[in-house]
Short mmCIF file of C-alpha atoms (C1' of nucleotides) in Angstrom, two decimals:
data_model
loop_
_atom_site.label_atom_id
_atom_site.label_comp_id
_atom_site.label_asym_id
_atom_site.label_seq_id
_atom_site.Cartn_x
_atom_site.Cartn_y
_atom_site.Cartn_z
CA MET O 56 -206.69 -136.67 -81.70
CA GLY O 57 -206.18 -139.95 -83.41
CA ARG O 58 -207.85 -142.05 -80.82
CA THR O 59 -211.29 -143.32 -81.36
CA PRO O 60 -213.68 -142.83 -78.47
CA CYS O 61 -214.02 -145.82 -76.19
CA CYS O 62 -217.60 -146.22 -77.33
CA GLU O 63 -220.30 -144.67 -79.40
CA LYS O 64 -221.67 -141.93 -77.22
CA LYS O 65 -225.05 -141.87 -78.89
CA GLY O 66 -227.79 -143.77 -77.19
CA LEU O 67 -225.72 -144.73 -74.22
CA LYS O 68 -226.90 -144.08 -70.73
CA LYS O 69 -224.98 -141.91 -68.33
CA GLY O 70 -225.35 -141.02 -64.71
CA PRO O 71 -226.17 -143.14 -61.70
CA TRP O 72 -226.51 -146.85 -62.12
CA THR O 73 -229.79 -148.54 -61.39
CA PRO O 74 -230.00 -151.74 -59.32
CA GLU O 75 -231.06 -153.59 -62.47
CA GLU O 76 -227.95 -152.46 -64.33
CA ASP O 77 -225.78 -153.42 -61.39
CA GLU O 78 -227.37 -156.82 -61.32
CA ARG O 79 -226.74 -157.38 -65.01
CA LEU O 80 -223.14 -156.33 -64.74
CA ILE O 81 -222.48 -158.51 -61.72
CA GLU O 82 -224.18 -161.46 -63.31
CA TYR O 83 -222.20 -161.08 -66.50
CA ILE O 84 -218.85 -160.74 -64.76
CA ASN O 85 -219.58 -163.62 -62.45
CA LYS O 86 -220.25 -165.76 -65.50
CA ASN O 87 -217.57 -164.51 -67.84
CA GLY O 88 -215.04 -162.75 -65.72
CA GLN O 89 -213.55 -159.31 -66.12
CA GLY O 90 -211.95 -157.94 -69.25
CA SER O 91 -213.03 -157.05 -72.75
CA TRP O 92 -214.75 -154.03 -71.36
CA ARG O 93 -215.47 -152.63 -74.77
CA ALA O 94 -217.49 -155.63 -75.75
CA LEU O 95 -219.00 -156.18 -72.34
CA PRO O 96 -221.95 -153.75 -72.45
CA LYS O 97 -223.31 -155.30 -75.60
CA LEU O 98 -222.82 -158.83 -74.35
CA ALA O 99 -224.32 -158.01 -70.98
CA GLY O 100 -227.21 -156.08 -72.49
CA LEU O 101 -226.23 -152.78 -70.96
CA LEU O 102 -226.64 -149.36 -72.53
CA ARG O 103 -223.38 -148.16 -71.05
CA CYS O 104 -219.92 -147.63 -72.42
CA GLY O 105 -217.25 -150.11 -71.47
CA LYS O 106 -215.35 -147.62 -69.46
CA SER O 107 -218.39 -146.83 -67.39
CA CYS O 108 -218.90 -150.53 -66.75
CA ARG O 109 -215.29 -150.94 -65.71
CA LEU O 110 -215.50 -147.99 -63.35
CA ARG O 111 -218.74 -149.19 -61.85
CA TRP O 112 -217.27 -152.61 -61.27
CA THR O 113 -213.87 -151.59 -59.94
CA ASN O 114 -215.12 -148.74 -57.79
CA TYR O 115 -218.38 -150.08 -56.52
CA LEU O 116 -219.55 -153.57 -57.39
CA ARG O 117 -216.43 -155.65 -56.85
CA PRO O 118 -217.18 -158.14 -54.09
CA ASP O 119 -214.06 -157.27 -52.12
CA ILE O 120 -214.97 -153.59 -51.84
CA LYS O 121 -215.19 -152.42 -48.27
CA ARG O 122 -218.04 -149.96 -47.89
CA GLY O 123 -218.47 -147.44 -45.15
CA PRO O 124 -216.42 -144.64 -43.70
CA PHE O 125 -212.68 -144.79 -43.37
CA SER O 126 -211.38 -145.64 -39.95
CA SER O 127 -208.89 -143.32 -38.32
CA GLU O 128 -206.22 -145.98 -38.89
CA GLU O 129 -207.02 -146.06 -42.57
CA GLU O 130 -206.94 -142.29 -42.79
CA LYS O 131 -203.63 -142.20 -41.00
CA LEU O 132 -202.26 -144.80 -43.35
CA VAL O 133 -203.42 -142.85 -46.37
CA ILE O 134 -201.68 -139.75 -45.09
CA GLN O 135 -198.50 -141.66 -44.42
CA LEU O 136 -198.53 -143.45 -47.74
CA HIS O 137 -199.29 -140.24 -49.54
CA GLY O 138 -196.23 -138.81 -47.86
CA ILE O 139 -194.18 -141.60 -49.37
CA VAL O 140 -195.57 -142.28 -52.79
CA GLY O 141 -198.05 -139.52 -53.07
CA ASN O 142 -196.14 -136.58 -54.36
CA ARG O 143 -193.75 -135.94 -57.11
CA TYR O 144 -191.39 -134.27 -54.75
CA THR O 145 -190.68 -137.58 -53.12
CA LEU O 146 -190.39 -139.11 -56.52
CA HIS O 147 -187.65 -136.72 -57.43
CA CYS O 148 -185.89 -137.28 -54.14
CA ALA O 149 -185.81 -140.96 -54.90
CA LEU O 150 -184.67 -140.24 -58.37
CA SER O 151 -181.91 -137.95 -57.19
CA LEU O 152 -180.66 -140.52 -54.80
CA VAL O 153 -180.52 -143.16 -57.46
CA LEU O 154 -178.82 -140.79 -59.84
CA SER O 155 -176.36 -139.70 -57.19
CA ILE O 156 -175.50 -143.31 -56.58
CA ASP O 157 -175.24 -143.84 -60.27
CA ASN O 158 -172.86 -140.92 -60.53
CA ILE O 159 -170.42 -142.53 -58.17
CA GLY O 160 -168.16 -144.35 -60.48
CA PRO O 161 -165.09 -146.43 -59.87
CA GLY O 162 -162.45 -144.41 -58.09
CA SER O 163 -164.77 -142.04 -56.32
CA GLU O 164 -163.76 -143.44 -53.00
CA SER O 165 -164.36 -140.37 -50.92
CA ARG O 166 -167.95 -140.16 -52.01
CA GLU O 167 -168.38 -143.84 -51.41
CA ARG O 168 -167.21 -143.36 -47.86
CA GLU O 169 -169.58 -140.47 -47.38
CA ARG O 170 -172.44 -142.55 -48.59
CA GLY O 171 -171.47 -145.45 -46.44
CA SER O 172 -172.63 -148.98 -46.73
CA SER O 173 -174.46 -150.25 -49.73
CA SER O 174 -177.93 -151.40 -49.27
CA VAL O 175 -181.22 -152.51 -50.66
CA PHE O 176 -182.19 -148.85 -50.62
CA PRO O 177 -181.61 -148.16 -54.29
CA LEU O 178 -183.85 -151.06 -55.10
CA ILE O 179 -186.56 -149.60 -52.94
CA ALA O 180 -186.04 -146.25 -54.57
CA PHE O 181 -186.43 -147.75 -57.99
CA GLY O 182 -189.61 -149.42 -56.93
CA LEU O 183 -190.91 -146.18 -55.55
CA ILE O 184 -190.04 -144.26 -58.65
CA ARG O 185 -192.12 -146.61 -60.65
CA LYS O 186 -194.92 -146.71 -58.15
CA SER O 187 -195.01 -142.98 -57.60
CA LEU O 188 -196.41 -142.74 -61.05
CA GLU O 189 -199.38 -144.75 -59.90
CA ARG O 190 -200.07 -142.95 -56.70
CA TRP O 191 -203.64 -143.80 -55.81
CA ALA O 192 -203.40 -147.39 -56.94
CA ALA O 193 -200.25 -147.85 -54.91
CA ILE O 194 -201.90 -146.41 -51.84
CA ALA O 195 -205.08 -148.38 -52.43
CA SER O 196 -203.09 -151.58 -52.66
CA GLN O 197 -202.15 -151.12 -49.04
CA LEU O 198 -205.75 -150.65 -47.94
CA PRO O 199 -207.64 -153.83 -48.71
CA GLY O 200 -211.13 -153.20 -49.95
CA ARG O 201 -210.56 -149.56 -50.75
CA THR O 202 -210.43 -148.26 -54.30
CA ASP O 203 -208.13 -145.68 -55.72
CA ASN O 204 -211.08 -143.45 -56.54
CA GLU O 205 -212.34 -143.70 -53.00
CA ILE O 206 -208.94 -142.80 -51.62
CA LYS O 207 -208.60 -139.95 -54.06
CA ASN O 208 -211.97 -138.62 -52.94
CA LEU O 209 -211.02 -139.04 -49.32
CA TRP O 210 -207.81 -137.19 -49.89
CA ASN O 211 -209.38 -134.36 -51.86
CA THR O 212 -212.38 -133.82 -49.61
CA HIS O 213 -211.09 -134.64 -46.13
CA LEU O 214 -207.42 -135.21 -45.65
CA LYS O 215 -206.08 -132.43 -47.82
CA ARG O 216 -208.19 -129.89 -46.03
CA ARG O 217 -207.22 -131.34 -42.71
CA LEU O 218 -203.56 -130.95 -43.51
CA VAL O 219 -204.08 -127.40 -44.63
CA CYS O 220 -205.96 -126.64 -41.43
CA MET O 221 -203.03 -128.03 -39.52
CA GLY O 222 -200.69 -125.77 -41.43
CA ILE O 223 -199.19 -128.60 -43.42
CA ASP O 224 -198.67 -128.45 -47.11
CA PRO O 225 -200.62 -131.41 -48.51
CA GLN O 226 -198.25 -131.67 -51.44
CA THR O 227 -194.99 -131.85 -49.58
CA HIS O 228 -196.27 -132.85 -46.14
CA GLU O 229 -194.15 -130.01 -44.88
CA PRO O 230 -195.26 -127.35 -42.45
CA MET O 231 -196.40 -124.28 -44.32
CA SER O 232 -193.43 -121.99 -44.69
CA THR O 233 -194.62 -118.90 -42.82
CA SER O 234 -195.91 -120.53 -39.69
CA ASN O 235 -193.59 -123.01 -38.23
CA GLY O 236 -195.41 -122.86 -34.95
CA PRO O 237 -194.02 -122.51 -31.48
CA ASN O 238 -193.12 -126.14 -31.04
CA ARG O 239 -191.54 -126.65 -34.37
CA LYS O 240 -187.85 -126.77 -34.84
CA PRO O 241 -186.47 -124.41 -37.40
CA SER O 242 -187.37 -125.96 -40.67
CA THR O 243 -184.60 -127.78 -42.41
CA SER O 244 -184.63 -127.75 -46.16
CA PRO O 245 -187.21 -130.08 -47.67
CA SER O 246 -184.49 -131.89 -49.52
CA THR O 247 -182.58 -132.58 -46.36
CA ARG O 248 -185.60 -133.72 -44.51
CA HIS O 249 -186.73 -136.04 -47.24
CA MET O 250 -183.27 -137.40 -47.59
CA ALA O 251 -183.09 -137.98 -43.88
CA GLN O 252 -186.39 -139.77 -44.10
CA TRP O 253 -185.15 -141.86 -46.95
CA GLU O 254 -181.95 -142.66 -45.20
CA SER O 255 -183.87 -143.62 -42.12
CA ALA O 256 -185.92 -145.97 -44.24
CA ARG O 257 -182.78 -147.34 -45.78
CA LEU O 258 -181.19 -148.05 -42.45
CA GLU O 259 -184.28 -149.79 -41.23
CA ALA O 260 -184.32 -151.92 -44.33
CA GLU O 261 -180.69 -152.78 -43.86
CA ALA O 262 -181.18 -153.67 -40.26
CA ARG O 263 -184.07 -155.85 -41.14
CA LEU O 264 -182.23 -157.48 -43.98
CA SER O 265 -179.28 -158.12 -41.74
CA LYS O 266 -181.53 -159.66 -39.17
CA GLU O 267 -183.10 -161.89 -41.76
CA SER O 268 -179.70 -162.85 -43.03
CA LEU O 269 -178.86 -164.30 -39.65
CA LEU O 270 -181.47 -166.91 -40.33
CA PHE O 271 -179.77 -168.07 -43.50
CA ILE O 272 -176.07 -167.90 -42.79
CA PRO O 273 -174.48 -169.91 -39.99
CA PRO O 274 -172.72 -167.58 -37.57
CA SER O 275 -169.61 -169.68 -37.83
CA LEU O 276 -169.10 -168.54 -41.40
CA GLY O 277 -168.88 -164.95 -40.36
CA ARG O 278 -170.61 -162.09 -42.08
CA THR O 279 -169.83 -158.77 -43.56
CA SER O 280 -172.26 -156.19 -44.72
CA SER O 281 -171.39 -157.13 -48.24
CA ASP O 282 -172.81 -160.57 -47.58
CA TYR O 283 -176.19 -159.02 -47.18
CA PHE O 284 -175.83 -157.00 -50.28
CA LEU O 285 -174.60 -160.01 -52.16
CA ARG O 286 -177.65 -161.90 -51.13
CA ILE O 287 -179.86 -159.24 -52.65
CA TRP O 288 -177.53 -158.85 -55.57
CA ASN O 289 -177.72 -162.53 -56.37
CA SER O 290 -181.43 -162.67 -55.93
CA GLU O 291 -183.88 -162.09 -58.72
CA VAL O 292 -184.32 -158.56 -57.44
CA GLY O 293 -180.67 -157.87 -58.03
CA GLU O 294 -180.74 -159.66 -61.31
CA SER O 295 -183.45 -157.42 -62.59
CA PHE O 296 -181.75 -154.25 -61.45
CA ARG O 297 -178.48 -155.28 -62.99
CA ASP O 298 -180.20 -154.65 -66.27
CA ILE O 299 -181.66 -151.32 -65.33
CA SER O 300 -179.55 -149.21 -67.56
CA LYS O 301 -179.81 -151.63 -70.40
CA GLY O 302 -182.58 -151.55 -72.88
CA SER O 303 -185.09 -148.76 -73.24
CA LYS O 304 -188.01 -151.12 -72.82
CA ASN O 305 -187.23 -151.40 -69.18
CA PRO O 306 -190.10 -149.78 -67.31
CA CYS O 307 -187.94 -148.54 -64.48
CA GLN O 308 -185.46 -147.09 -66.86
CA SER O 309 -188.25 -145.47 -68.73
CA SER O 310 -189.54 -143.90 -65.57
CA ILE O 311 -186.10 -142.73 -64.66
CA SER O 312 -185.60 -141.15 -68.03
CA GLN O 313 -188.89 -139.37 -67.79
CA ALA O 314 -188.28 -138.17 -64.30
CA SER O 315 -184.75 -137.25 -65.09
CA SER O 316 -185.77 -135.07 -67.93
CA SER O 317 -188.33 -133.38 -65.76
CA THR O 318 -186.04 -132.68 -62.88
CA THR O 319 -184.88 -129.41 -64.31
CA ARG O 320 -188.35 -128.39 -65.25
CA CYS O 321 -189.75 -128.98 -61.81
CA GLY O 322 -186.61 -127.76 -60.21
CA SER O 323 -187.37 -129.74 -57.13
CA VAL O 324 -184.34 -131.79 -56.33
CA SER O 325 -180.97 -131.94 -57.83
CA VAL O 326 -178.97 -132.60 -54.74
CA THR O 327 -176.97 -135.69 -54.11
CA THR O 328 -176.55 -137.47 -50.85
CA ALA O 329 -173.07 -136.11 -50.54
CA GLU O 330 -174.17 -132.58 -51.30
CA ILE O 331 -176.67 -132.37 -48.52
CA GLY O 332 -174.29 -133.98 -46.11
CA ASN O 333 -176.84 -136.22 -44.53
CA PRO O 334 -175.66 -136.76 -40.97
CA LEU O 335 -177.35 -140.10 -40.74
CA ILE O 336 -175.02 -141.50 -43.29
CA GLY O 337 -171.91 -140.48 -41.53
CA SER O 338 -173.02 -141.69 -38.17
CA SER O 339 -174.29 -145.06 -39.20
CA ALA O 340 -172.28 -146.07 -42.17
CA THR O 341 -169.93 -148.94 -41.99
CA GLY O 342 -167.93 -147.48 -44.81
CA SER O 343 -167.16 -150.84 -46.26
CA THR O 344 -164.99 -150.74 -49.33
CA GLU O 345 -166.31 -154.14 -50.22
CA ASN O 346 -169.66 -152.53 -50.56
CA GLY O 347 -168.23 -149.83 -52.66
CA ASP O 348 -166.79 -152.38 -55.01
CA LEU O 349 -170.08 -154.12 -55.24
CA GLU O 350 -171.83 -150.91 -55.99
CA ASN O 351 -169.34 -150.07 -58.63
CA LYS O 352 -170.27 -153.32 -60.21
CA LEU O 353 -173.92 -152.62 -59.75
CA TYR O 354 -174.03 -149.14 -61.17
CA ALA O 355 -171.23 -149.26 -63.69
CA ASP O 356 -173.09 -151.93 -65.51
CA ASP O 357 -172.24 -150.61 -68.93
CA SER O 358 -169.12 -152.65 -68.65
CA MET O 359 -170.77 -155.66 -67.15
CA ASP O 360 -171.25 -158.77 -69.11
CA ILE O 361 -174.55 -160.06 -68.02
CA SER O 362 -176.59 -162.37 -70.10
CA ASP O 363 -179.84 -160.58 -70.38
CA SER O 364 -182.54 -163.03 -69.58
CA SER O 365 -184.75 -161.08 -67.26
CA SER O 366 -188.04 -160.15 -68.75
CA SER O 367 -189.93 -156.98 -68.05
CA ILE O 368 -192.34 -159.04 -66.04
CA GLU O 369 -189.57 -160.15 -63.75
CA LEU O 370 -188.42 -156.63 -63.42
CA GLU O 371 -191.87 -155.47 -62.57
CA ASP O 372 -192.08 -158.11 -59.91
CA SER O 373 -188.80 -156.93 -58.59
CA CYS O 374 -189.97 -153.36 -58.46
CA ASP O 375 -193.02 -154.54 -56.61
CA THR O 376 -190.82 -156.53 -54.32
CA ALA O 377 -188.73 -153.50 -53.61
CA LEU O 378 -191.77 -151.40 -52.88
CA GLN O 379 -193.19 -154.14 -50.75
CA LEU O 380 -189.98 -154.15 -48.75
CA LEU O 381 -190.63 -150.57 -47.87
CA PHE O 382 -194.28 -151.06 -47.19
CA ASP O 383 -193.60 -154.12 -45.12
CA PHE O 384 -190.89 -153.07 -42.84
CA PRO O 385 -190.63 -153.15 -39.91
CA ALA O 386 -193.73 -155.30 -40.15
CA ASN O 387 -197.35 -155.17 -41.10
CA ASN O 388 -197.35 -151.71 -42.54
CA ASP O 389 -195.93 -150.22 -39.43
CA MET O 390 -194.77 -146.92 -40.84
CA SER O 391 -193.36 -145.67 -37.59
CA PHE O 392 -190.00 -145.15 -39.19
CA LEU O 393 -191.46 -142.05 -40.73
CA GLU O 394 -191.71 -140.56 -37.32
CA HIS O 395 -188.04 -140.93 -36.61
CA SER O 396 -187.69 -137.53 -38.07
CA ASP O 397 -189.46 -135.88 -35.22
CA ASP O 398 -190.74 -132.86 -37.03
CA TYR O 399 -191.80 -134.49 -40.22
CA THR O 400 -194.79 -136.69 -39.58
CA PHE O 401 -197.76 -135.12 -37.91
CA CYS O 402 -200.28 -137.83 -38.56
CA ASP O 403 -201.03 -138.50 -34.93
CA ALA O 404 -201.46 -134.85 -34.25
CA ILE O 405 -203.60 -134.48 -37.31
CA MET O 406 -205.82 -137.34 -36.40
CA ALA O 407 -206.13 -136.16 -32.83
CA GLU O 408 -206.58 -132.48 -33.43
CA SER O 409 -208.41 -132.29 -36.71
CA SER O 410 -211.77 -133.08 -35.25
CA LEU O 411 -211.34 -130.35 -32.68
CA ASN O 412 -209.76 -127.63 -34.73
CA CYS O 413 -210.78 -128.36 -38.27
CA SER O 414 -214.38 -129.26 -38.09
CA PRO O 415 -215.87 -128.38 -41.44
"C1'" DA W 166 -240.56 -122.69 -43.72
"C1'" DA W 167 -237.98 -121.35 -47.62
"C1'" DA W 168 -233.76 -120.00 -49.71
"C1'" DT W 169 -229.07 -120.43 -49.86
"C1'" DG W 170 -224.58 -122.34 -48.87
"C1'" DT W 171 -221.57 -126.19 -48.14
"C1'" DG W 172 -219.82 -130.90 -47.98
"C1'" DT W 173 -219.75 -135.51 -49.80
"C1'" DC W 174 -219.26 -138.91 -53.15
"C1'" DA W 175 -220.33 -141.62 -57.29
"C1'" DA W 176 -219.52 -140.93 -61.79
"C1'" DC W 177 -217.69 -138.81 -65.83
"C1'" DC W 178 -214.14 -136.68 -68.98
"C1'" DG W 179 -209.95 -136.29 -71.37
"C1'" DC W 180 -205.46 -137.56 -71.42
"C1'" DG W 181 -201.07 -140.30 -71.28
"C1'" DG W 182 -198.92 -144.52 -71.47
"C1'" DG W 183 -198.18 -149.65 -71.54
"C1'" DA W 184 -199.49 -153.90 -73.83
"C1'" DT W 185 -200.72 -156.29 -77.75
"C1'" DG W 186 -201.67 -157.80 -82.42
"C1'" DC P 30 -194.36 -148.84 -86.88
"C1'" DC P 31 -199.09 -148.28 -86.18
"C1'" DA P 32 -203.77 -148.87 -84.42
"C1'" DT P 33 -206.33 -150.38 -80.80
"C1'" DC P 34 -207.50 -151.75 -76.18
"C1'" DC P 35 -207.16 -151.13 -71.50
"C1'" DC P 36 -205.73 -148.96 -67.25
"C1'" DG P 37 -204.91 -145.23 -64.16
"C1'" DC P 38 -204.58 -140.52 -63.36
"C1'" DG P 39 -206.08 -135.54 -62.16
"C1'" DG P 40 -209.70 -132.77 -62.51
"C1'" DT P 41 -214.44 -131.99 -62.59
"C1'" DT P 42 -219.53 -132.47 -62.42
"C1'" DG P 43 -223.97 -133.13 -60.53
"C1'" DA P 44 -227.15 -135.08 -57.28
"C1'" DC P 45 -228.08 -135.35 -52.74
"C1'" DA P 46 -227.98 -134.38 -47.72
"C1'" DC P 47 -227.35 -131.35 -44.27
"C1'" DA P 48 -226.40 -126.79 -42.12
"C1'" DT P 49 -227.07 -122.00 -41.91
"C1'" DT P 50 -229.38 -117.69 -42.63
#
DNA sequence: AAATGTGTCAACCGCGGGATG
DNA sequence: CCATCCCGCGGTTGACACATT
């Protein structure tokens, strides 16, 4: 309703593309570049709608497309990434964590202690919240040469079935409820497990950040954990997130609002870190009050006087940066941190066993 | 050998949402 | 504020190849 169709349907060709059409499209884009898809068919002399041209180009003709079957490494990566950004459950976990942090206002010292040291984690969570809304593109961005459509097809035709065959819920990446299997530990609540996973990721990020900080700060000056947080806080990443609760145009804020309003509807996660009593936090936290103060500043930003100069573009970059932090660490897309929770990630088992037990 | 079933994948559809003028 | 363009999504279709009966 209201929207005009992307093109006049009459007289336009549908179905498989011919080599001649491909050639025309490639030639046109090589000459004129991408964009203006609506006008492109006419200019290129194609009897296709612009959307069809765009799809053909982005999913098939782009020179950087990698053809051929997915390698086992790629499949494993897709499964792992789907576990992170690929379901709304994770999205809500991230959201809940951010909100739980947000709920800790000045004076809530006990909760601060429970939560432990501050970190880059909220920034990662914000990035993930945003990116979770673009699941296939986010996953595809980590697999050079693969398109989101290709990954979606792979997931729907191969991987999803494989997970089901392995008794794993493809949505939650959890073992199916009724059959935990002989070697499985009693299943912890999904919330707890996801939170443990998140916390594990957070700790890794912190460790890495701390390590990197050693390169920038002379040991003679001494360091506290707040130094590391300050470094992030003073960076452009921090600058962008200082404005998160200001201004409705903020894309992250928008996502948060949307997700927040849907939390009740989906009923997935409404726990806070403190509520689930994540043991990782207690065992590893430094419990720095300096950090708590910093976080109070960070999340009680209604009272902060910050000259708002960050554009949405900067914020977007920062969200990307935050996501990239997660994708990057420890290094080169090594997602082994996911396996720290020893009953959560079954990718290796899946890859090893699927061909034996789940042959179509 | 023919009919039928199944899997795969490129392509399409309709929708929501951000960006822009 | 509104209309339009563009992008990305989930879901689906249809052609084709291959397996099974």
